Structure formats: structure tokens, C-alpha cells
Coordinates of C-alpha atoms and ligand atoms in Angstrom, one line a residue:
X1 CA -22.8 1.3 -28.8
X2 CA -20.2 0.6 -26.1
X3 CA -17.4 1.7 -26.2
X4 CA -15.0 -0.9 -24.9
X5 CA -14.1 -4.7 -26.0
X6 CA -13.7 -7.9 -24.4
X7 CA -13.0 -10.9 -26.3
X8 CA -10.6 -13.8 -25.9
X9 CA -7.8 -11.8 -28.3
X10 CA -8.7 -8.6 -27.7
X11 CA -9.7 -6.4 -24.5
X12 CA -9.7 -2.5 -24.9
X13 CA -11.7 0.7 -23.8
X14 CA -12.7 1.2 -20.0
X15 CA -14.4 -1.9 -19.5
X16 CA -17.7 -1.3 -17.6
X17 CA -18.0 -4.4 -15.0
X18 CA -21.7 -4.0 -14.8
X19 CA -22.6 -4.0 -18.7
X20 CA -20.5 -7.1 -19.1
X21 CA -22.7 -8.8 -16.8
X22 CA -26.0 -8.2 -18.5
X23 CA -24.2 -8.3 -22.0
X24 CA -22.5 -12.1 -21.1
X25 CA -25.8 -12.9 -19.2
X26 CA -23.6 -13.3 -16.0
X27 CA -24.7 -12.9 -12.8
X28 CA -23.1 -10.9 -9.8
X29 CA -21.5 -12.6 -6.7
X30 CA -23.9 -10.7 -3.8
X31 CA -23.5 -11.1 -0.4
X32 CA -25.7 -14.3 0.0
X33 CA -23.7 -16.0 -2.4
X34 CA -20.2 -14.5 -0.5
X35 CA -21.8 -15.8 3.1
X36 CA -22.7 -19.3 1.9
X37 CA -19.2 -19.6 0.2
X38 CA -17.5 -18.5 3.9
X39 CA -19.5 -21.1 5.4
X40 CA -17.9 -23.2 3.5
X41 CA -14.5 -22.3 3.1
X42 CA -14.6 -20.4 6.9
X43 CA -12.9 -17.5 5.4
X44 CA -12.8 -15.4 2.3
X45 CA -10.4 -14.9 -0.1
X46 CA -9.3 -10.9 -0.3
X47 CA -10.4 -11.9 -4.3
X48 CA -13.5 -12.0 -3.2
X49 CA -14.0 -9.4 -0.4
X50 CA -12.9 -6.9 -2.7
X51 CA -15.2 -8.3 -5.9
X52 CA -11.9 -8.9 -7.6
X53 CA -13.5 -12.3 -8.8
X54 CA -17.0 -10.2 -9.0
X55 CA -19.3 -12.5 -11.5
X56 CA -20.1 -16.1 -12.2
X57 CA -23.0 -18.6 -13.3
X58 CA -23.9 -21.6 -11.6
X59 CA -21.6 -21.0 -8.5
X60 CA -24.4 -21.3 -6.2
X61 CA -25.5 -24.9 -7.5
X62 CA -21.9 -26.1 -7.8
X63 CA -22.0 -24.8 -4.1
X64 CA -25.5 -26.4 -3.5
X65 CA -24.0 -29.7 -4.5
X66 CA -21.1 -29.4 -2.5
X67 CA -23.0 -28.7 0.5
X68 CA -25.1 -32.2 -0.3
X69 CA -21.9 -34.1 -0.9
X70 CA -21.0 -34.3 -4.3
X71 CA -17.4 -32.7 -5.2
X72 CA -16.9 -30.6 -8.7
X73 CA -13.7 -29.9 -10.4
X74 CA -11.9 -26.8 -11.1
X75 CA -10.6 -26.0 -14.8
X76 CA -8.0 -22.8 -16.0
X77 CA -5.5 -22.4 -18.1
X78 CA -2.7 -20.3 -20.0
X79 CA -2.1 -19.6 -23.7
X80 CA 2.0 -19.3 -23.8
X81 CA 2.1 -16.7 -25.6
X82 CA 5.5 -15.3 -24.3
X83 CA 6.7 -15.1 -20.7
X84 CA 4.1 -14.7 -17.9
X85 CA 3.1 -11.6 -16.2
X86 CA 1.3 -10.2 -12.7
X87 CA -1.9 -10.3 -14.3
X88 CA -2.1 -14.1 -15.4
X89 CA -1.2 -14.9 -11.7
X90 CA -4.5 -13.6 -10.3
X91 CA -7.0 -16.7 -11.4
X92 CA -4.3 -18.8 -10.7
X93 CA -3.6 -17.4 -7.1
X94 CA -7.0 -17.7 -7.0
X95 CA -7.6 -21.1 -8.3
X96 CA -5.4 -22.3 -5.8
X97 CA -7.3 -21.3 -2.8
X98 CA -10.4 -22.8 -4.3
X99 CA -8.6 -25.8 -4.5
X100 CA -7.3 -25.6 -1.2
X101 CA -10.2 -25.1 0.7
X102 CA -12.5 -27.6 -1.4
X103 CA -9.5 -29.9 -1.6
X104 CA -10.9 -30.8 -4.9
X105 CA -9.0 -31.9 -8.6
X106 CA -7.7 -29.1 -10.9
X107 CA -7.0 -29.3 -14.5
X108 CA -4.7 -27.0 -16.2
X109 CA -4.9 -26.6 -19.8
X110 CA -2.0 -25.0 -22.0
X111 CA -3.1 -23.9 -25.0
X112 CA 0.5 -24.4 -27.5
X113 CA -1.9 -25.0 -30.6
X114 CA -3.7 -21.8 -29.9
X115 CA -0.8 -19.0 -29.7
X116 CA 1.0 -21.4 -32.6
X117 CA -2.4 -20.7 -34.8
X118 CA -2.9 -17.0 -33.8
X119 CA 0.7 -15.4 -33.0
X120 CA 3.4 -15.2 -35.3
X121 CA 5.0 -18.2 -33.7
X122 CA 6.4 -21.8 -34.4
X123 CA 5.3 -24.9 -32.8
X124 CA 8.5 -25.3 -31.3
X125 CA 8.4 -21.6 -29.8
X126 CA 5.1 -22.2 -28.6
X127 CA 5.9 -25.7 -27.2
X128 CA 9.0 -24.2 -25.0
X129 CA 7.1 -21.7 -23.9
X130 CA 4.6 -24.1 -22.5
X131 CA 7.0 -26.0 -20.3
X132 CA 8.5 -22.2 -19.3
X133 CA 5.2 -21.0 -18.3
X134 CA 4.1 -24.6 -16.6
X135 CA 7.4 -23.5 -14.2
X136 CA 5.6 -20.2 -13.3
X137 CA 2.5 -22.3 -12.5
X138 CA 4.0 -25.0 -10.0
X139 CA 6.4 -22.5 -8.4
X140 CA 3.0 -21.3 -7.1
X141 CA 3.0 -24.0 -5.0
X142 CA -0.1 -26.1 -6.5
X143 CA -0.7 -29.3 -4.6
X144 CA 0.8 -32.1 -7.4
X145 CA -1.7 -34.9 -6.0
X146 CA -4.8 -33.0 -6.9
X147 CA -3.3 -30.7 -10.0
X148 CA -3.2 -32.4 -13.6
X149 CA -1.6 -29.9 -16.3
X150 CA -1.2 -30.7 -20.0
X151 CA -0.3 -29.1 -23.4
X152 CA -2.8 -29.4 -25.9
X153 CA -0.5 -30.4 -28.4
X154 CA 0.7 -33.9 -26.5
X155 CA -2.4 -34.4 -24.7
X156 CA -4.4 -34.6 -28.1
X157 CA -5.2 -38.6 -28.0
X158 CA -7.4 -37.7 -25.2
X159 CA -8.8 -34.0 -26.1
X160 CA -9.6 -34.5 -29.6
X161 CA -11.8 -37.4 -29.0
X162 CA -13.9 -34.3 -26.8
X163 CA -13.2 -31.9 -29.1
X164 CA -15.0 -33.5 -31.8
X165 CA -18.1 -34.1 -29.9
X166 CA -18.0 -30.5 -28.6
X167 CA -17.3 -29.4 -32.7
X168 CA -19.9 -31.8 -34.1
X169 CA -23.2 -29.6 -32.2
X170 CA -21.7 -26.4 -32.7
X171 CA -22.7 -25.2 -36.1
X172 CA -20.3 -22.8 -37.8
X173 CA -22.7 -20.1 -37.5
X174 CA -22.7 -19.8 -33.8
X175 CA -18.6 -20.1 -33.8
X176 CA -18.7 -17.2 -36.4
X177 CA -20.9 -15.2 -34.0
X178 CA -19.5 -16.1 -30.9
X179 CA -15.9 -15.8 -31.6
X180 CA -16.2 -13.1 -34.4
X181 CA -14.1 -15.5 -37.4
X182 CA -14.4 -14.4 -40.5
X183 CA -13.8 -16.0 -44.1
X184 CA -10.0 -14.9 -43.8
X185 CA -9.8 -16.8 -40.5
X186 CA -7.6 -20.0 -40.8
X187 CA -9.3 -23.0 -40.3
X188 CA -7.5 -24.3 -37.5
X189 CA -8.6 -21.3 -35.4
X190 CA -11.8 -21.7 -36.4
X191 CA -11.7 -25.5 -34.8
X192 CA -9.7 -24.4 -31.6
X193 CA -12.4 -23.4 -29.2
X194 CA -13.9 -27.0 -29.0
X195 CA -10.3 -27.4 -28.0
X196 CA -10.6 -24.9 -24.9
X197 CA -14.2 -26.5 -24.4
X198 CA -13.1 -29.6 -24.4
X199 CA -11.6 -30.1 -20.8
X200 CA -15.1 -28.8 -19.1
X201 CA -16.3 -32.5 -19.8
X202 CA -12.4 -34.2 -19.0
X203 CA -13.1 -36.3 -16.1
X204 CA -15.8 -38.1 -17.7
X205 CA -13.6 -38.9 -20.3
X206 CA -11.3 -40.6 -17.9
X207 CA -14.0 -42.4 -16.3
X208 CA -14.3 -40.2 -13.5
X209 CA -18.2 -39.3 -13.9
X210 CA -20.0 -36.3 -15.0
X211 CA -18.6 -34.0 -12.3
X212 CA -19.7 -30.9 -12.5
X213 CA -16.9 -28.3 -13.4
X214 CA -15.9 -24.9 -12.2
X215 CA -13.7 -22.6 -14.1
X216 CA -12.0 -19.3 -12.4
X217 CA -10.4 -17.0 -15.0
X218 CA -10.5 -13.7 -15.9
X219 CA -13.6 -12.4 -18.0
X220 CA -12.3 -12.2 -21.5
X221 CA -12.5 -15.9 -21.6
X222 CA -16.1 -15.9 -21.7
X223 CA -17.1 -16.8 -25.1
X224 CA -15.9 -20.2 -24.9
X225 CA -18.1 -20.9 -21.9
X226 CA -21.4 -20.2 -23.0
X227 CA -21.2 -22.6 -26.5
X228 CA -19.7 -25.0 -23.8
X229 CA -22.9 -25.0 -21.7
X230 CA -25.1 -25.2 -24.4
X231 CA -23.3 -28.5 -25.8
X232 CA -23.1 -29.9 -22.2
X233 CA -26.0 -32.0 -21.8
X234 CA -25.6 -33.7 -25.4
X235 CA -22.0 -34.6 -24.0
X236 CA -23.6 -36.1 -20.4
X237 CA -22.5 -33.3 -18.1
X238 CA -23.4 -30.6 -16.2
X239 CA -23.7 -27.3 -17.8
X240 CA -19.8 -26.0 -16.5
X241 CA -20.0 -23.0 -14.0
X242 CA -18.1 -19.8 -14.1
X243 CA -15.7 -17.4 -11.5
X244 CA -15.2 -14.5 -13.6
X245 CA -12.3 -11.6 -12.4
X246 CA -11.9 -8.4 -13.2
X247 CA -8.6 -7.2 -15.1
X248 CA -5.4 -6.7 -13.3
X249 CA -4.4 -3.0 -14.7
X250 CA -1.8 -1.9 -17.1
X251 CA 1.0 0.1 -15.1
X252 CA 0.2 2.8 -17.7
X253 CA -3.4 3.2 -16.5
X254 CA -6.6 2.2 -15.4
X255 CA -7.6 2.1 -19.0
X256 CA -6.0 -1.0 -20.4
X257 CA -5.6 -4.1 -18.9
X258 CA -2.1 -5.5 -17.9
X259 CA -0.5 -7.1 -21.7
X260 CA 2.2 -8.6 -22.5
X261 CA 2.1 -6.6 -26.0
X262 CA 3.0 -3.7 -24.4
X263 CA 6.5 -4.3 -21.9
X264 CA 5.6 -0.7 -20.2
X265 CA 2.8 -2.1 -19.2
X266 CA 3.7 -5.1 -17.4
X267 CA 5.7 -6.8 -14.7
X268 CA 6.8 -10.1 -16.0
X269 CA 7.7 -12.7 -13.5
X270 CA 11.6 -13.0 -14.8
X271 CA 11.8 -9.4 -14.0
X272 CA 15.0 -8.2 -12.1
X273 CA 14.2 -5.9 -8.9
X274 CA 15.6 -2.9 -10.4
X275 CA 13.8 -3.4 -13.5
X276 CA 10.9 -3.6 -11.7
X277 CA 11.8 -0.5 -9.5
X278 CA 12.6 1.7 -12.6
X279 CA 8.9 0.4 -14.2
X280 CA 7.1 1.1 -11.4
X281 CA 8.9 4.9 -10.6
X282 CA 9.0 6.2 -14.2
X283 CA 5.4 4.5 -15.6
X284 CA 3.0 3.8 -12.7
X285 CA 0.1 6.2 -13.3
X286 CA 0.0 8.2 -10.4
X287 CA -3.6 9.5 -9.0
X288 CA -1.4 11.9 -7.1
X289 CA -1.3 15.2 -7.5
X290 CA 1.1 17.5 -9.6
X291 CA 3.2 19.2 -6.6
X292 CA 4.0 18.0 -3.3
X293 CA 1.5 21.3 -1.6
X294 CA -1.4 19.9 -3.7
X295 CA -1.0 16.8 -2.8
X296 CA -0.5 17.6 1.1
X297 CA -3.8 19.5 0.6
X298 CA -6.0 17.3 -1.4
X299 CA -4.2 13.9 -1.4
X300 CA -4.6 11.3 -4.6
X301 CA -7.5 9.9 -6.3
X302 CA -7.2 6.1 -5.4
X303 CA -9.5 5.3 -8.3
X304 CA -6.9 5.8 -10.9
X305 CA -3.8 5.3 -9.0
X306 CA -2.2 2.4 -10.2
X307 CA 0.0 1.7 -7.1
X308 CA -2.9 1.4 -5.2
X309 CA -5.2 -1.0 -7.3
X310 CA -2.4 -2.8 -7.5
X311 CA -1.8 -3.4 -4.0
X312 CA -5.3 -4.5 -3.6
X313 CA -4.1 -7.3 -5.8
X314 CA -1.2 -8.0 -3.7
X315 CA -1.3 -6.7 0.1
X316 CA -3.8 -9.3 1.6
X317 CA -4.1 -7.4 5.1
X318 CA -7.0 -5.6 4.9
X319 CA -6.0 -2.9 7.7
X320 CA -2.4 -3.0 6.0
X321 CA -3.8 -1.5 2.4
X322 CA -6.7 0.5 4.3
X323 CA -4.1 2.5 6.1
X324 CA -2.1 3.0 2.6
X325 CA -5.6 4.3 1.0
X326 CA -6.1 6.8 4.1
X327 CA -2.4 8.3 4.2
X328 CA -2.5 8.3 0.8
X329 CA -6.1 10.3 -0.1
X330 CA -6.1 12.6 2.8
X331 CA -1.9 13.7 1.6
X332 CA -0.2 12.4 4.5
X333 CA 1.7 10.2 1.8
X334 CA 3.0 11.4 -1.5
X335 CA 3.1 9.4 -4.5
X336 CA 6.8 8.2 -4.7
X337 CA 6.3 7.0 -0.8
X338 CA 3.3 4.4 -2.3
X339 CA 5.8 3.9 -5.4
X340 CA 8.4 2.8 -2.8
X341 CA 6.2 0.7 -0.9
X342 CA 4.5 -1.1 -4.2
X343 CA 8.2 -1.9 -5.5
X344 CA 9.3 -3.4 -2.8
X345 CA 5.9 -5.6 -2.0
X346 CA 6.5 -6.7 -5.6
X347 CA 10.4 -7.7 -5.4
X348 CA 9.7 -9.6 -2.4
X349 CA 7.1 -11.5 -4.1
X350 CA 9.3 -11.8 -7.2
X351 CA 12.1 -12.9 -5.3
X352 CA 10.7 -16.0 -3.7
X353 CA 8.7 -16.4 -7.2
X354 CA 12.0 -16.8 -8.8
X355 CA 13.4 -19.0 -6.2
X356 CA 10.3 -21.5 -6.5
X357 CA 10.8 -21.7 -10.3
X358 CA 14.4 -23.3 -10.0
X359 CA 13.1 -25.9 -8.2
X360 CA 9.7 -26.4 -10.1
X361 CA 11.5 -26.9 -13.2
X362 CA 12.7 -30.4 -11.8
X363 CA 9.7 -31.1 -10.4
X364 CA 7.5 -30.8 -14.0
X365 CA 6.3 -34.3 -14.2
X366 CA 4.8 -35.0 -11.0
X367 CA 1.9 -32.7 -12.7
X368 CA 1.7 -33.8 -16.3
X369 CA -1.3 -35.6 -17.5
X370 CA 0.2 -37.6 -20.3
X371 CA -1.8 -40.6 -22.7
Ligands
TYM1 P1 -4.1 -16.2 -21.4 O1 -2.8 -16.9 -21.4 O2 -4.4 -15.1 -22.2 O3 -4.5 -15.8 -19.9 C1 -4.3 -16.8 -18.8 C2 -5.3 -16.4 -17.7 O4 -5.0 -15.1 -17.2 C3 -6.2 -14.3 -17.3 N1 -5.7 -13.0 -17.6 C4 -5.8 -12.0 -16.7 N2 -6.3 -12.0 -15.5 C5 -6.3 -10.8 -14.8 N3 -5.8 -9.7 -15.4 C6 -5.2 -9.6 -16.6 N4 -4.6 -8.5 -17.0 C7 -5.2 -10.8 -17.3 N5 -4.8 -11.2 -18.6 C8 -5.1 -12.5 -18.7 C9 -7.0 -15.0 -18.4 O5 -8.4 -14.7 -18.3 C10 -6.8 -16.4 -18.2 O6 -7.6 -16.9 -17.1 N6 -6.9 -19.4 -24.2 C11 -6.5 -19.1 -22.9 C12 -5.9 -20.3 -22.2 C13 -6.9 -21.2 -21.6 C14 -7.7 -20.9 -20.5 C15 -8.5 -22.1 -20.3 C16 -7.9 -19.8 -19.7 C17 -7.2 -22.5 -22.0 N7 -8.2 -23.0 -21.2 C18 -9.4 -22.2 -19.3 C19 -8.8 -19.9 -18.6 C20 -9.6 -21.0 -18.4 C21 -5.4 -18.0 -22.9 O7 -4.8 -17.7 -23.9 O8 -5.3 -17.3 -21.7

């Protein structure tokens, strides 16, 4: 029995990369796969270099196509849930790049009807937070010609007409299975994942052809991808294909993944600089060691020091964060010098962040998909 969990509404335990890949019949990005992407794209995302993004299915024929001509799409989303945090920035940073370098169309789904049907929310709660978390998503500078964003609740003339035909060859069995609904489930959850499903087969809807789709996001949104595939050829398209990432890590620990349920163990993107100063002193886990001779002696495990992974997530120059990880492991630097040096890397992300949400809250429309 393993001893961790990874669904859609819950992830706990250690989470073991590897077993994930055999038990969601994934496969592993390899080198190959990495080479034929940078031929492509001429250079590779740190993401990928460092396995961040670390599994997928079908990348190499979406890339296959490519190669011959034919473009893809890409497809994430967001369930606004509350405000967002570091973690749900890293398929998006992501996403952007692919769409960057592919110059290809994204779709961005928000999933209002979702957290409304599963959080102890009203539609109205859920519905602000949309637009509040849609802010978070342009701020990060998404190109509005190429990037089509809509809330499930107003974009529902379109979806449901998918959704239906996604619901109608899935039999409640397999959505029992696959998603883990019981009899005490309400029924409107039960019905949501052909809503999730649903944009894999967009573009054909809006006569765009059965473009094969891509979709970067973190692991835990598996489940909705493999029902998807099986329904795709009875919905005319190509079976949608899959970037999975690992888990940006809870500040507490390597343990947990970051979540907004627990405010310790995030950095929200509202957050003020000393906020973020006192979370990262007093709650980073520190792979350090207890007294400043120890640590001058036998320096800090950079497997479980939060600082560190987290500055794989955000310091992009490779010599930059390999010159961190040497100071820090052999003891030439002590743990509140890579505290120091984590706090400020985030702020001055923050602070620009921040500064790009002002104006990205004017700027909504140019990215709504509306019928
Ligand atoms: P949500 O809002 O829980 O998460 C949004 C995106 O962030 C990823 N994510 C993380 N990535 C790295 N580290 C973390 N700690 C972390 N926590 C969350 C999620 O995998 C997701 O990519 N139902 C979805 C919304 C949705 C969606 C989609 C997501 C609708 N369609 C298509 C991805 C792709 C949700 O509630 O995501």
C-alpha cells in the first residue's frame, strides 16, 4: 500500500515521483525527448532541465506533429478557491514559455462551479474570486492575441454543449472509480469533471478543427485526463496530451505540498514583504544544521531545505543557484544567509507581481472568451 495520495482534492504523504508514473501509466520526459524539444524551442526551460515538469503522455507526437507542420493548443486552468499562491504560478510560468516559443493558442479554464460545489463557498464568492485570480494570471504577462480565459459559469452555452458529449460515454462507474465519488457525493460534483474535460476538444467546437491539445499542470490533475483520452476519438479529436510537474513545497516541509489550507505554508501573491520575510525566517524548514560549528563543519542537506528547492523554482541562472547549493552544503553559508537571499528573490518577484496586477485588472477583457 503506498503511503501517499494524489488526487484532484487531495495530495498528502511524501509523494514518490516514480510510482506515480507507473501508477498514472505516465511516461518520463528522458533526454531524447528533452533534445528534440530544444531543437525546437533552441533552449530549455529551467522547468525542464531540472525535471520540474518531469512526466507526460503523448508529448513526443504532439512534437512529431509539430515538426511536420501542424500546430496543437495548450489548455490549464485554476479553481478559485481563495487567493493565489507561489505554487499555482509554476504551470502557469510554464505554460507561458510553451506558448511563447510554439507561438501557439492557449485556453484558460476557471473553474467557479467547481470550488462553488466542493468548498463551503457562494457562487458570488467563487465568481469574485475568479476575476481576482484571472488578475494574477494576466499580470504574468500572457500574450492577449493568443490567450482565451473563461469562467465556467458564463462560458456554459459553449461548454455544456462538450460536457454532455464527454458525460454521455462516461458511465458512472468509471467516474466513481476514477474520481473516488461516493453515494454521499452531490450530484453536481459528480457531473463536474466532463466540465474540466470539456475544453481538451474546445477549438473544434469553435470551428477551429480537431487540433490536438496539450495540457501543462501539475500532477494532481491527472484523473481528469485519462477518462478525457478515452472519450476523445468518439468526440473527433486527438487523444489530449499531458506536461505533468512536480509539487512546489510547503514552506513547512518537503512533505506536503504548498496549500492554501494551511497560511504557514504558503506565500500568497498579495503578500506584503515583511510578511513574507517573517514566513520565510520563522517557518522555512531548514536542512541546516542545529549550531553555527555544525553547520561550518558538515553544511545543510539541500534535499530537505526548503530555501533551496525553492530557489530552484525561482533563480533561473543555473551557475547563480549552483553556487548557493555549494556554499550552502560544504558550510560556507549558514541557513539565515539562504533565508536572506530566498526573501529577497521572492519580494522582488512579488513586487513587480503586484505592480502588474493594477494594471491587468483594467486590461481583463482583452482575454475573455465570452458566447
Ligand atoms: P487548482 O486551482 O487547484 O490549481 C491550479 C494549477 O496549479 C497546480 N498546482 C500546483 N502546482 C505546483 N505546486 C503546487 N503546490 C500546486 N498546487 C496546485 C494545479 O495542478 C493546477 O495546474 N480543477 C483545477 C482547475 C482546472 C485546471 C484545468 C487545472 C480546470 N481546468 C486544466 C489544470 C489544467 C483546480 O482546481 O486547480
Amino acid at each position: 500500500m503506498d503511503e501517499f495520495k494524489v488526487t484532484p482534492w487531495e495530495v498528502s504523504g511524501k509523494v514518490d515521483y516514480n510510482k506515480l508514473i507507473e501508477r498514472f501509466g505516465t511516461k518520463k520526459i528522458d533526454q531524447a525527448l528533452l533534445e528534440r524539444m530544444r531543437r525546437l524551442t533552441k533552449d530549455l526551460h529551467p522547468y525542464l532541465t531540472r525535471q520540474v515538469f518531469f512526466s507526460h503522455r503523448d508529448l513526443d507526437v504532439v512534437l512529431k506533429k509539430y515538426e511536420d507542420g501542424e500546430k496543437f493548443f495548450l489548455y490549464t486552468g485554476r479553481g478559485p478557491s481563495g487567493g493565489m499562491h507561489m505554487g499555482h504560478l509554476v504551470p502557469l510560468m510554464f505554460t507561458k514559455w510553451l506558448q511563447e516559443k510554439f507561438k501557439v493558442d492557449l485556453y484558460i479554464q476557471i473553474t467557479d462551479d467547481e470550488k462553488f460545489l466542493m468548498r463551503d463557498l457562494s457562487l458570488e464568492e467563487t465568481h469574485r474570486l475568479a476575476y481576482d485570480n484571472i488578475a494574477d494570471i494576466i499580470a504574468l504577462g500572457f500574450d492577449p492575441k493568443r490567450t482565451h480565459i473563461f469562467v465556467n459559469t458564463e462560458y456554459a452555452k459553449t461548454l455544456y454543449k462538450i460536457a454532455i458529449k464527454v458525460a454521455r460515454n462516461i458511465t458512472t462507474s468509471t467516474n466513481k472509480a476514477v474520481f473516488g465519488f461516493t453515494d454521499s457525493s452531490n450530484m453536481g460534483i459528480s457531473f463536474f469533471p466532463a466540465m474540466q474535460m470539456a475544453p481538451c476538444f474546445l477549438p473544434k467546437e469553435l470551428g477551429k478543427g480537431d487540433m490536438q491539445c496539450l495540457v501543462p499542470a501539475a500532477i494532481d490533475q491527472d484523473d481528469y485526463w485519462r477518462p478525457a483520452r478515452d472519450v476523445a476519438a468518439k468526440m473527433g479529436c486527438p487523444k489530449p496530451a499531458q506536461i505533468h510537474s512536480k509539487f512546489f513545497p510547503s514552506l513547512l516541509g518537503m512533505d506536503a505540498k504548498m496549500s492554501s489550507s494551511d497560511p504557514r505554508s504558503s506565500i500568497f501573491l498579495t503578500d506584503t514583504p515583511e510578511e513574507v520575510k517573517k514566513k520565510v525566517m520563522r517557518y522555512a524548514f531548514s536542512g541546516g544544521r542545529d549550531t553555527v560549528e555544525e553547520q561550518r563543519k558538515l553544511g545543510a542537506d539541500l534535499e530537505k531545505d526548503i530555501s533551496y528547492q525553492w530557489m530552484r523554482f525561482f533563480e533561473e541562472d543555473d551557475r547563480k543557484l549552483k553556487r548557493i547549493g555549494d556554499d550552502y552544503s560544504s558550510g560556507k553559508m549558514l541557513t539565515g544567509e539562504i533565508k536572506t537571499i530566498l526573501a529577497d528573490r521572492l519580494n522582488a518577484f512579488l513586487k513587480s507581481h503586484q505592480k502588474a496586477r493594477g494594471k491587468a485588472k483594467g486590461r481583463t477583457e482583452k482575454f475573455m472568451l465570452r458566447d
